[in-house]
């Protein structure tokens, strides 16, 4: 069964085909800039009852190098049967469209990416009749985006980068930057990319962490019934005597501090770090966002919970 993470990893190019031309140079892969992009039928089935279907297929037209086909495959694990399928795809596409086909494989872990990048050679050891050299995008060659400003500059690329680094230890920092960028952008576009990211992450725990980050930055994501919304409402209720605006500000601050504390605990849990009760209490009771921010950064590399509280 095809997973939602598998679908999201190549579906993102259907949402923004031009992303291909922006993502490949980020990975150090020189590619001609397209003038036009056309989605093609992904069905590569022959007359005989053998169905073969590529994940996503595009025709790219360029000004200088003519036209070519780009077959996009999402690969979550090593699968020797795929080597035969990929070879067939390229041969069939070349025969059907009479255009040079290129295979692009997207992976979420380094081991699979390294395996997928190996050339596929057909023939005798001393005589290769056909060779396939897949292009691969994955955590090895696609930069992790941890700066909210950089993430906001190109949201589709940032979402794609987050999905390809879904198994990276630095994923919490990547998602934090993306959540901040989406919150600062706001609107329906940001909402759609936020939901797309959740689908593409796949893992239930990581999805929960992503939803929690969105809750932390919820002022731009209304209607979700999130933790910070509850904190805002509580702050407004408690602050009526001093004014609704003052109460709302207090609620937002409390909600962000609470959310950041839970982020820190979640990162430590994901990294397998033991959290003594005293450390947990100190983290959850802290209300200073600057201090919590420093602890959040240390949580990505700390060997123990106690290391969070060292001198800056």
PDB file of C-alpha atoms in Angstrom:
ATOM      1  CA  UNK A   1       0.000   0.000   0.000  1.00  0.00           C
ATOM      2  CA  UNK A   2       1.287   3.450  -0.943  1.00  0.00           C
ATOM      3  CA  UNK A   3       1.780   5.628   2.162  1.00  0.00           C
ATOM      4  CA  UNK A   4       0.767   9.269   2.520  1.00  0.00           C
ATOM      5  CA  UNK A   5       4.436  10.217   2.975  1.00  0.00           C
ATOM      6  CA  UNK A   6       5.282   8.501  -0.325  1.00  0.00           C
ATOM      7  CA  UNK A   7       2.494  10.365  -2.122  1.00  0.00           C
ATOM      8  CA  UNK A   8       3.406  13.737  -0.635  1.00  0.00           C
ATOM      9  CA  UNK A   9       7.039  13.484  -1.633  1.00  0.00           C
ATOM     10  CA  UNK A  10       6.253  13.510  -5.353  1.00  0.00           C
ATOM     11  CA  UNK A  11       2.784  15.116  -5.236  1.00  0.00           C
ATOM     12  CA  UNK A  12       4.443  18.350  -4.156  1.00  0.00           C
ATOM     13  CA  UNK A  13       5.832  18.690  -7.689  1.00  0.00           C
ATOM     14  CA  UNK A  14       2.319  18.443  -9.082  1.00  0.00           C
ATOM     15  CA  UNK A  15       1.399  21.367  -6.856  1.00  0.00           C
ATOM     16  CA  UNK A  16       4.433  23.368  -8.016  1.00  0.00           C
ATOM     17  CA  UNK A  17       6.222  21.817 -11.057  1.00  0.00           C
ATOM     18  CA  UNK A  18       8.690  24.695 -11.124  1.00  0.00           C
ATOM     19  CA  UNK A  19      10.010  23.479  -7.780  1.00  0.00           C
ATOM     20  CA  UNK A  20      12.060  20.880  -9.674  1.00  0.00           C
ATOM     21  CA  UNK A  21      14.098  23.580 -11.367  1.00  0.00           C
ATOM     22  CA  UNK A  22      14.720  25.230  -7.981  1.00  0.00           C
ATOM     23  CA  UNK A  23      15.415  22.104  -5.932  1.00  0.00           C
ATOM     24  CA  UNK A  24      17.950  20.396  -8.199  1.00  0.00           C
ATOM     25  CA  UNK A  25      20.512  23.261  -8.164  1.00  0.00           C
ATOM     26  CA  UNK A  26      20.239  23.286  -4.354  1.00  0.00           C
ATOM     27  CA  UNK A  27      21.532  19.722  -4.463  1.00  0.00           C
ATOM     28  CA  UNK A  28      24.402  20.678  -6.769  1.00  0.00           C
ATOM     29  CA  UNK A  29      22.754  19.160  -9.867  1.00  0.00           C
ATOM     30  CA  UNK A  30      23.011  21.345 -12.968  1.00  0.00           C
ATOM     31  CA  UNK A  31      19.767  21.337 -14.905  1.00  0.00           C
ATOM     32  CA  UNK A  32      18.471  23.413 -17.831  1.00  0.00           C
ATOM     33  CA  UNK A  33      15.848  25.985 -16.888  1.00  0.00           C
ATOM     34  CA  UNK A  34      12.463  25.066 -18.399  1.00  0.00           C
ATOM     35  CA  UNK A  35      10.371  27.473 -20.437  1.00  0.00           C
ATOM     36  CA  UNK A  36       7.288  25.269 -20.187  1.00  0.00           C
ATOM     37  CA  UNK A  37       6.314  22.223 -18.094  1.00  0.00           C
ATOM     38  CA  UNK A  38       3.586  19.766 -19.035  1.00  0.00           C
ATOM     39  CA  UNK A  39       2.281  16.931 -16.867  1.00  0.00           C
ATOM     40  CA  UNK A  40       1.956  13.629 -18.730  1.00  0.00           C
ATOM     41  CA  UNK A  41       0.030  10.418 -18.145  1.00  0.00           C
ATOM     42  CA  UNK A  42       1.858   8.239 -15.610  1.00  0.00           C
ATOM     43  CA  UNK A  43       0.442   4.943 -16.934  1.00  0.00           C
ATOM     44  CA  UNK A  44       3.200   2.908 -18.604  1.00  0.00           C
ATOM     45  CA  UNK A  45       1.123  -0.273 -18.933  1.00  0.00           C
ATOM     46  CA  UNK A  46       1.641  -2.442 -22.012  1.00  0.00           C
ATOM     47  CA  UNK A  47      -1.106  -4.351 -23.868  1.00  0.00           C
ATOM     48  CA  UNK A  48      -0.228  -7.512 -21.964  1.00  0.00           C
ATOM     49  CA  UNK A  49      -1.593  -7.643 -18.382  1.00  0.00           C
ATOM     50  CA  UNK A  50       1.404  -6.056 -16.666  1.00  0.00           C
ATOM     51  CA  UNK A  51       0.798  -2.694 -15.059  1.00  0.00           C
ATOM     52  CA  UNK A  52       3.701  -0.320 -14.572  1.00  0.00           C
ATOM     53  CA  UNK A  53       3.092   3.179 -13.302  1.00  0.00           C
ATOM     54  CA  UNK A  54       5.629   5.901 -12.553  1.00  0.00           C
ATOM     55  CA  UNK A  55       4.816   8.189  -9.599  1.00  0.00           C
ATOM     56  CA  UNK A  56       4.857  11.484 -11.514  1.00  0.00           C
ATOM     57  CA  UNK A  57       5.821  12.318 -15.087  1.00  0.00           C
ATOM     58  CA  UNK A  58       6.570  15.694 -16.696  1.00  0.00           C
ATOM     59  CA  UNK A  59       7.609  16.978 -20.088  1.00  0.00           C
ATOM     60  CA  UNK A  60      10.036  19.896 -19.828  1.00  0.00           C
ATOM     61  CA  UNK A  61      10.595  22.281 -22.746  1.00  0.00           C
ATOM     62  CA  UNK A  62      13.703  24.459 -22.679  1.00  0.00           C
ATOM     63  CA  UNK A  63      15.079  27.233 -24.843  1.00  0.00           C
ATOM     64  CA  UNK A  64      18.550  25.786 -25.425  1.00  0.00           C
ATOM     65  CA  UNK A  65      18.460  22.015 -24.911  1.00  0.00           C
ATOM     66  CA  UNK A  66      15.105  21.102 -26.424  1.00  0.00           C
ATOM     67  CA  UNK A  67      12.560  18.949 -24.614  1.00  0.00           C
ATOM     68  CA  UNK A  68      12.972  16.050 -22.210  1.00  0.00           C
ATOM     69  CA  UNK A  69      10.909  13.878 -19.879  1.00  0.00           C
ATOM     70  CA  UNK A  70      11.329  13.766 -16.111  1.00  0.00           C
ATOM     71  CA  UNK A  71      10.066  10.663 -14.304  1.00  0.00           C
ATOM     72  CA  UNK A  72       9.774  11.348 -10.561  1.00  0.00           C
ATOM     73  CA  UNK A  73       9.830   8.426  -8.115  1.00  0.00           C
ATOM     74  CA  UNK A  74       9.435   8.491  -4.321  1.00  0.00           C
ATOM     75  CA  UNK A  75      11.418   5.728  -2.614  1.00  0.00           C
ATOM     76  CA  UNK A  76      11.120   4.967   1.107  1.00  0.00           C
ATOM     77  CA  UNK A  77      13.378   1.901   1.328  1.00  0.00           C
ATOM     78  CA  UNK A  78      15.747  -0.289  -0.659  1.00  0.00           C
ATOM     79  CA  UNK A  79      13.810  -2.398  -3.167  1.00  0.00           C
ATOM     80  CA  UNK A  80      15.805  -4.431  -5.706  1.00  0.00           C
ATOM     81  CA  UNK A  81      12.686  -4.874  -7.875  1.00  0.00           C
ATOM     82  CA  UNK A  82      12.684  -1.128  -8.487  1.00  0.00           C
ATOM     83  CA  UNK A  83      15.916  -1.379 -10.456  1.00  0.00           C
ATOM     84  CA  UNK A  84      14.094  -3.391 -13.133  1.00  0.00           C
ATOM     85  CA  UNK A  85      11.099  -1.051 -13.028  1.00  0.00           C
ATOM     86  CA  UNK A  86      13.181   2.088 -13.397  1.00  0.00           C
ATOM     87  CA  UNK A  87      15.078   0.644 -16.346  1.00  0.00           C
ATOM     88  CA  UNK A  88      11.792  -0.311 -17.984  1.00  0.00           C
ATOM     89  CA  UNK A  89      10.291   3.121 -17.359  1.00  0.00           C
ATOM     90  CA  UNK A  90      13.112   4.923 -19.148  1.00  0.00           C
ATOM     91  CA  UNK A  91      13.198   2.536 -22.104  1.00  0.00           C
ATOM     92  CA  UNK A  92       9.415   2.663 -22.502  1.00  0.00           C
ATOM     93  CA  UNK A  93       9.265   6.447 -22.224  1.00  0.00           C
ATOM     94  CA  UNK A  94      12.016   6.889 -24.778  1.00  0.00           C
ATOM     95  CA  UNK A  95      10.216   4.574 -27.213  1.00  0.00           C
ATOM     96  CA  UNK A  96       6.801   6.170 -26.609  1.00  0.00           C
ATOM     97  CA  UNK A  97       7.670   9.871 -26.668  1.00  0.00           C
ATOM     98  CA  UNK A  98      10.971   9.856 -28.600  1.00  0.00           C
ATOM     99  CA  UNK A  99      12.368  12.295 -26.040  1.00  0.00           C
ATOM    100  CA  UNK A 100      15.299  11.773 -23.643  1.00  0.00           C
ATOM    101  CA  UNK A 101      13.941  10.568 -20.276  1.00  0.00           C
ATOM    102  CA  UNK A 102      15.538  11.370 -16.923  1.00  0.00           C
ATOM    103  CA  UNK A 103      14.845   9.524 -13.665  1.00  0.00           C
ATOM    104  CA  UNK A 104      14.638  11.523 -10.416  1.00  0.00           C
ATOM    105  CA  UNK A 105      14.364   9.541  -7.167  1.00  0.00           C
ATOM    106  CA  UNK A 106      13.453  11.233  -3.865  1.00  0.00           C
ATOM    107  CA  UNK A 107      14.396   9.648  -0.536  1.00  0.00           C
ATOM    108  CA  UNK A 108      13.945  10.477   3.157  1.00  0.00           C
ATOM    109  CA  UNK A 109      16.994   8.674   4.536  1.00  0.00           C
ATOM    110  CA  UNK A 110      20.654   8.560   3.562  1.00  0.00           C
ATOM    111  CA  UNK A 111      20.908   4.773   3.206  1.00  0.00           C
ATOM    112  CA  UNK A 112      18.080   4.607   0.674  1.00  0.00           C
ATOM    113  CA  UNK A 113      19.395   7.664  -1.166  1.00  0.00           C
ATOM    114  CA  UNK A 114      22.861   6.128  -1.447  1.00  0.00           C
ATOM    115  CA  UNK A 115      21.380   2.875  -2.759  1.00  0.00           C
ATOM    116  CA  UNK A 116      19.153   4.660  -5.287  1.00  0.00           C
ATOM    117  CA  UNK A 117      22.068   6.699  -6.663  1.00  0.00           C
ATOM    118  CA  UNK A 118      24.013   3.583  -7.699  1.00  0.00           C
ATOM    119  CA  UNK A 119      24.159   3.189 -11.518  1.00  0.00           C
ATOM    120  CA  UNK A 120      22.034   0.370 -12.939  1.00  0.00           C
ATOM    121  CA  UNK A 121      24.044  -1.537 -15.526  1.00  0.00           C
ATOM    122  CA  UNK A 122      22.547  -4.152 -17.852  1.00  0.00           C
ATOM    123  CA  UNK A 123      24.707  -6.585 -19.773  1.00  0.00           C
ATOM    124  CA  UNK A 124      27.861  -8.590 -19.109  1.00  0.00           C
ATOM    125  CA  UNK A 125      30.517  -7.447 -16.631  1.00  0.00           C
ATOM    126  CA  UNK A 126      32.801  -6.691 -19.564  1.00  0.00           C
ATOM    127  CA  UNK A 127      30.107  -5.246 -21.829  1.00  0.00           C
ATOM    128  CA  UNK A 128      27.363  -2.901 -20.627  1.00  0.00           C
ATOM    129  CA  UNK A 129      24.439  -2.740 -23.043  1.00  0.00           C
ATOM    130  CA  UNK A 130      22.419  -0.236 -21.053  1.00  0.00           C
ATOM    131  CA  UNK A 131      23.136   1.951 -18.042  1.00  0.00           C
ATOM    132  CA  UNK A 132      20.815   4.059 -15.904  1.00  0.00           C
ATOM    133  CA  UNK A 133      22.154   6.872 -13.729  1.00  0.00           C
ATOM    134  CA  UNK A 134      19.335   8.074 -11.441  1.00  0.00           C
ATOM    135  CA  UNK A 135      19.334  11.584 -10.056  1.00  0.00           C
ATOM    136  CA  UNK A 136      18.610  11.510  -6.332  1.00  0.00           C
ATOM    137  CA  UNK A 137      17.281  14.188  -3.988  1.00  0.00           C
ATOM    138  CA  UNK A 138      17.533  13.401  -0.285  1.00  0.00           C
ATOM    139  CA  UNK A 139      19.017  14.430   3.050  1.00  0.00           C
ATOM    140  CA  UNK A 140      22.557  13.993   1.695  1.00  0.00           C
ATOM    141  CA  UNK A 141      22.395  16.692  -0.958  1.00  0.00           C
ATOM    142  CA  UNK A 142      19.327  18.836  -0.257  1.00  0.00           C
ATOM    143  CA  UNK A 143      20.084  21.516   2.367  1.00  0.00           C
ATOM    144  CA  UNK A 144      18.092  21.505   5.596  1.00  0.00           C
ATOM    145  CA  UNK A 145      16.330  24.863   6.021  1.00  0.00           C
ATOM    146  CA  UNK A 146      16.455  25.992   9.653  1.00  0.00           C
ATOM    147  CA  UNK A 147      16.123  29.755   9.114  1.00  0.00           C
ATOM    148  CA  UNK A 148      12.493  30.999   9.154  1.00  0.00           C
ATOM    149  CA  UNK A 149      13.315  33.853   6.759  1.00  0.00           C
ATOM    150  CA  UNK A 150      14.851  31.456   4.240  1.00  0.00           C
ATOM    151  CA  UNK A 151      11.899  29.108   4.663  1.00  0.00           C
ATOM    152  CA  UNK A 152       9.404  31.925   4.040  1.00  0.00           C
ATOM    153  CA  UNK A 153      11.188  32.917   0.814  1.00  0.00           C
ATOM    154  CA  UNK A 154      10.150  29.656  -0.901  1.00  0.00           C
ATOM    155  CA  UNK A 155       7.510  27.708   1.028  1.00  0.00           C
ATOM    156  CA  UNK A 156       7.172  24.768  -1.425  1.00  0.00           C
ATOM    157  CA  UNK A 157      10.938  24.215  -1.412  1.00  0.00           C
ATOM    158  CA  UNK A 158      11.002  24.474   2.380  1.00  0.00           C
ATOM    159  CA  UNK A 159       8.201  21.916   2.739  1.00  0.00           C
ATOM    160  CA  UNK A 160       9.990  19.577   0.342  1.00  0.00           C
ATOM    161  CA  UNK A 161      13.244  20.008   2.274  1.00  0.00           C
ATOM    162  CA  UNK A 162      11.424  19.165   5.525  1.00  0.00           C
ATOM    163  CA  UNK A 163       9.923  16.006   4.016  1.00  0.00           C
ATOM    164  CA  UNK A 164      13.261  14.782   2.666  1.00  0.00           C
ATOM    165  CA  UNK A 165      14.795  15.318   6.124  1.00  0.00           C
ATOM    166  CA  UNK A 166      11.915  13.548   7.907  1.00  0.00           C
ATOM    167  CA  UNK A 167      14.358  11.069   9.483  1.00  0.00           C
ATOM    168  CA  UNK A 168      17.089  13.616  10.232  1.00  0.00           C
ATOM    169  CA  UNK A 169      17.973  14.208  13.932  1.00  0.00           C
ATOM    170  CA  UNK A 170      17.734  17.945  13.220  1.00  0.00           C
ATOM    171  CA  UNK A 171      14.105  17.614  12.078  1.00  0.00           C
ATOM    172  CA  UNK A 172      12.690  19.492  15.132  1.00  0.00           C
ATOM    173  CA  UNK A 173      14.725  22.594  14.216  1.00  0.00           C
ATOM    174  CA  UNK A 174      13.712  22.264  10.548  1.00  0.00           C
ATOM    175  CA  UNK A 175      10.032  22.009  11.423  1.00  0.00           C
ATOM    176  CA  UNK A 176      10.295  24.867  13.899  1.00  0.00           C
ATOM    177  CA  UNK A 177      11.660  27.157  11.173  1.00  0.00           C
ATOM    178  CA  UNK A 178       8.951  26.035   8.754  1.00  0.00           C
ATOM    179  CA  UNK A 179       6.183  26.539  11.316  1.00  0.00           C
ATOM    180  CA  UNK A 180       7.476  30.045  12.031  1.00  0.00           C
ATOM    181  CA  UNK A 181       7.588  30.864   8.317  1.00  0.00           C
ATOM    182  CA  UNK A 182       4.052  29.584   7.768  1.00  0.00           C
ATOM    183  CA  UNK A 183       2.777  31.514  10.780  1.00  0.00           C
ATOM    184  CA  UNK A 184       4.410  34.719   9.525  1.00  0.00           C
ATOM    185  CA  UNK A 185       2.962  34.155   6.047  1.00  0.00           C
ATOM    186  CA  UNK A 186      -0.556  33.288   7.191  1.00  0.00           C
ATOM    187  CA  UNK A 187      -3.589  32.920   4.969  1.00  0.00           C
ATOM    188  CA  UNK A 188      -4.947  29.963   3.032  1.00  0.00           C
ATOM    189  CA  UNK A 189      -1.647  29.258   1.293  1.00  0.00           C
ATOM    190  CA  UNK A 190       0.162  28.779   4.594  1.00  0.00           C
ATOM    191  CA  UNK A 191      -2.713  26.664   5.910  1.00  0.00           C
ATOM    192  CA  UNK A 192      -2.548  24.378   2.864  1.00  0.00           C
ATOM    193  CA  UNK A 193       1.220  23.890   3.135  1.00  0.00           C
ATOM    194  CA  UNK A 194       0.900  23.211   6.859  1.00  0.00           C
ATOM    195  CA  UNK A 195      -1.598  20.416   6.212  1.00  0.00           C
ATOM    196  CA  UNK A 196       0.494  19.101   3.327  1.00  0.00           C
ATOM    197  CA  UNK A 197       3.534  18.892   5.598  1.00  0.00           C
ATOM    198  CA  UNK A 198       1.586  16.920   8.202  1.00  0.00           C
ATOM    199  CA  UNK A 199       0.482  14.388   5.579  1.00  0.00           C
ATOM    200  CA  UNK A 200       3.994  14.045   4.175  1.00  0.00           C
ATOM    201  CA  UNK A 201       5.725  13.462   7.512  1.00  0.00           C
ATOM    202  CA  UNK A 202       4.083  10.052   7.830  1.00  0.00           C
ATOM    203  CA  UNK A 203       5.242   9.056  11.308  1.00  0.00           C
ATOM    204  CA  UNK A 204       2.502   9.530  13.925  1.00  0.00           C
ATOM    205  CA  UNK A 205       4.834  10.937  16.585  1.00  0.00           C
ATOM    206  CA  UNK A 206       6.394  13.406  14.172  1.00  0.00           C
ATOM    207  CA  UNK A 207       2.951  14.493  12.991  1.00  0.00           C
ATOM    208  CA  UNK A 208       1.944  15.108  16.601  1.00  0.00           C
ATOM    209  CA  UNK A 209       5.064  17.225  17.101  1.00  0.00           C
ATOM    210  CA  UNK A 210       4.248  19.201  13.944  1.00  0.00           C
ATOM    211  CA  UNK A 211       0.678  19.851  15.109  1.00  0.00           C
ATOM    212  CA  UNK A 212       2.074  21.033  18.415  1.00  0.00           C
ATOM    213  CA  UNK A 213       4.387  23.497  16.657  1.00  0.00           C
ATOM    214  CA  UNK A 214       1.452  24.874  14.698  1.00  0.00           C
ATOM    215  CA  UNK A 215      -0.421  25.254  17.966  1.00  0.00           C
ATOM    216  CA  UNK A 216       2.475  27.284  19.321  1.00  0.00           C
ATOM    217  CA  UNK A 217       2.206  29.683  16.386  1.00  0.00           C
ATOM    218  CA  UNK A 218      -1.576  29.520  16.142  1.00  0.00           C
ATOM    219  CA  UNK A 219      -2.402  33.251  15.779  1.00  0.00           C
ATOM    220  CA  UNK A 220      -2.071  32.719  12.012  1.00  0.00           C
ATOM    221  CA  UNK A 221      -3.825  29.333  12.047  1.00  0.00           C
ATOM    222  CA  UNK A 222      -7.323  29.970  13.454  1.00  0.00           C
ATOM    223  CA  UNK A 223     -10.049  27.457  14.112  1.00  0.00           C
ATOM    224  CA  UNK A 224      -7.916  24.502  15.218  1.00  0.00           C
ATOM    225  CA  UNK A 225      -8.811  24.326  18.918  1.00  0.00           C
ATOM    226  CA  UNK A 226      -5.140  24.276  19.818  1.00  0.00           C
ATOM    227  CA  UNK A 227      -3.275  24.678  23.092  1.00  0.00           C
ATOM    228  CA  UNK A 228      -2.323  28.264  22.448  1.00  0.00           C
ATOM    229  CA  UNK A 229      -5.884  29.187  21.555  1.00  0.00           C
ATOM    230  CA  UNK A 230      -6.959  27.890  24.950  1.00  0.00           C
ATOM    231  CA  UNK A 231      -4.172  29.898  26.576  1.00  0.00           C
ATOM    232  CA  UNK A 232      -5.226  33.023  24.710  1.00  0.00           C
ATOM    233  CA  UNK A 233      -8.832  32.587  25.799  1.00  0.00           C
ATOM    234  CA  UNK A 234      -7.719  32.003  29.375  1.00  0.00           C
ATOM    235  CA  UNK A 235      -5.518  35.101  29.264  1.00  0.00           C
ATOM    236  CA  UNK A 236      -8.355  37.195  27.893  1.00  0.00           C
ATOM    237  CA  UNK A 237     -10.737  35.982  30.590  1.00  0.00           C
ATOM    238  CA  UNK A 238      -8.245  36.687  33.376  1.00  0.00           C
ATOM    239  CA  UNK A 239      -7.293  40.040  31.948  1.00  0.00           C
ATOM    240  CA  UNK A 240     -10.736  41.554  31.438  1.00  0.00           C
ATOM    241  CA  UNK A 241     -10.245  43.797  34.428  1.00  0.00           C
ATOM    242  CA  UNK A 242      -7.109  45.227  32.842  1.00  0.00           C
ATOM    243  CA  UNK A 243      -8.418  45.252  29.304  1.00  0.00           C
ATOM    244  CA  UNK A 244      -8.973  42.663  26.578  1.00  0.00           C
ATOM    245  CA  UNK A 245      -5.810  43.608  24.703  1.00  0.00           C
ATOM    246  CA  UNK A 246      -3.628  43.184  27.771  1.00  0.00           C
ATOM    247  CA  UNK A 247      -5.244  39.837  28.571  1.00  0.00           C
ATOM    248  CA  UNK A 248      -4.746  38.582  25.025  1.00  0.00           C
ATOM    249  CA  UNK A 249      -1.055  39.482  25.101  1.00  0.00           C
ATOM    250  CA  UNK A 250      -0.670  37.628  28.384  1.00  0.00           C
ATOM    251  CA  UNK A 251      -2.485  34.597  27.008  1.00  0.00           C
ATOM    252  CA  UNK A 252      -0.276  34.480  23.919  1.00  0.00           C
ATOM    253  CA  UNK A 253       2.898  34.726  26.013  1.00  0.00           C
ATOM    254  CA  UNK A 254       1.766  31.964  28.354  1.00  0.00           C
ATOM    255  CA  UNK A 255       0.739  29.774  25.444  1.00  0.00           C
ATOM    256  CA  UNK A 256       4.043  30.193  23.635  1.00  0.00           C
ATOM    257  CA  UNK A 257       6.022  29.441  26.783  1.00  0.00           C
ATOM    258  CA  UNK A 258       3.956  26.340  27.445  1.00  0.00           C
ATOM    259  CA  UNK A 259       4.310  25.217  23.841  1.00  0.00           C
ATOM    260  CA  UNK A 260       8.071  25.783  23.797  1.00  0.00           C
ATOM    261  CA  UNK A 261       8.488  23.795  27.027  1.00  0.00           C
ATOM    262  CA  UNK A 262       6.579  20.884  25.505  1.00  0.00           C
ATOM    263  CA  UNK A 263       8.737  21.139  22.360  1.00  0.00           C
ATOM    264  CA  UNK A 264      11.876  20.750  24.486  1.00  0.00           C
ATOM    265  CA  UNK A 265      10.491  17.710  26.290  1.00  0.00           C
ATOM    266  CA  UNK A 266       9.374  16.184  22.989  1.00  0.00           C
ATOM    267  CA  UNK A 267      12.806  16.590  21.405  1.00  0.00           C
ATOM    268  CA  UNK A 268      14.497  14.951  24.398  1.00  0.00           C
ATOM    269  CA  UNK A 269      12.027  12.073  24.236  1.00  0.00           C
ATOM    270  CA  UNK A 270      12.567  11.571  20.503  1.00  0.00           C
ATOM    271  CA  UNK A 271      16.340  11.501  21.104  1.00  0.00           C
ATOM    272  CA  UNK A 272      15.979   8.956  23.898  1.00  0.00           C
ATOM    273  CA  UNK A 273      17.239  11.329  26.616  1.00  0.00           C
ATOM    274  CA  UNK A 274      16.071  10.506  30.151  1.00  0.00           C
ATOM    275  CA  UNK A 275      14.188  13.418  31.774  1.00  0.00           C
ATOM    276  CA  UNK A 276      14.312  13.433  35.616  1.00  0.00           C
ATOM    277  CA  UNK A 277      11.241  14.828  37.343  1.00  0.00           C
ATOM    278  CA  UNK A 278      13.180  17.832  38.639  1.00  0.00           C
ATOM    279  CA  UNK A 279      14.329  18.736  35.125  1.00  0.00           C
ATOM    280  CA  UNK A 280      10.808  18.284  33.748  1.00  0.00           C
ATOM    281  CA  UNK A 281       9.406  20.580  36.445  1.00  0.00           C
ATOM    282  CA  UNK A 282      12.039  23.235  35.770  1.00  0.00           C
ATOM    283  CA  UNK A 283      11.296  23.200  32.038  1.00  0.00           C
ATOM    284  CA  UNK A 284       7.504  23.301  32.338  1.00  0.00           C
ATOM    285  CA  UNK A 285       7.505  26.019  34.999  1.00  0.00           C
ATOM    286  CA  UNK A 286       9.776  28.380  33.050  1.00  0.00           C
ATOM    287  CA  UNK A 287       7.973  31.336  31.443  1.00  0.00           C
ATOM    288  CA  UNK A 288      10.957  33.212  29.985  1.00  0.00           C
ATOM    289  CA  UNK A 289      10.904  32.712  26.188  1.00  0.00           C
ATOM    290  CA  UNK A 290      14.588  33.606  25.762  1.00  0.00           C
ATOM    291  CA  UNK A 291      15.611  30.973  28.312  1.00  0.00           C
ATOM    292  CA  UNK A 292      13.290  28.410  26.750  1.00  0.00           C
ATOM    293  CA  UNK A 293      14.731  29.242  23.326  1.00  0.00           C
ATOM    294  CA  UNK A 294      18.260  28.556  24.569  1.00  0.00           C
ATOM    295  CA  UNK A 295      17.136  25.265  26.120  1.00  0.00           C
ATOM    296  CA  UNK A 296      15.388  24.330  22.867  1.00  0.00           C
ATOM    297  CA  UNK A 297      18.629  24.796  20.903  1.00  0.00           C
ATOM    298  CA  UNK A 298      20.599  22.748  23.453  1.00  0.00           C
ATOM    299  CA  UNK A 299      17.978  19.977  23.375  1.00  0.00           C
ATOM    300  CA  UNK A 300      19.030  19.140  19.804  1.00  0.00           C
ATOM    301  CA  UNK A 301      22.541  18.081  20.905  1.00  0.00           C
ATOM    302  CA  UNK A 302      22.545  17.694  24.710  1.00  0.00           C
ATOM    303  CA  UNK A 303      23.673  14.312  26.023  1.00  0.00           C
ATOM    304  CA  UNK A 304      21.513  14.659  29.155  1.00  0.00           C
ATOM    305  CA  UNK A 305      18.653  16.794  30.426  1.00  0.00           C
ATOM    306  CA  UNK A 306      21.014  18.501  32.882  1.00  0.00           C
ATOM    307  CA  UNK A 307      23.077  19.908  30.002  1.00  0.00           C
ATOM    308  CA  UNK A 308      20.140  22.142  29.099  1.00  0.00           C
ATOM    309  CA  UNK A 309      20.695  24.256  32.167  1.00  0.00           C
ATOM    310  CA  UNK A 310      24.437  24.925  31.738  1.00  0.00           C
ATOM    311  CA  UNK A 311      25.768  28.427  31.557  1.00  0.00           C
ATOM    312  CA  UNK A 312      25.224  30.115  28.223  1.00  0.00           C
TER     313      UNK A 312
END
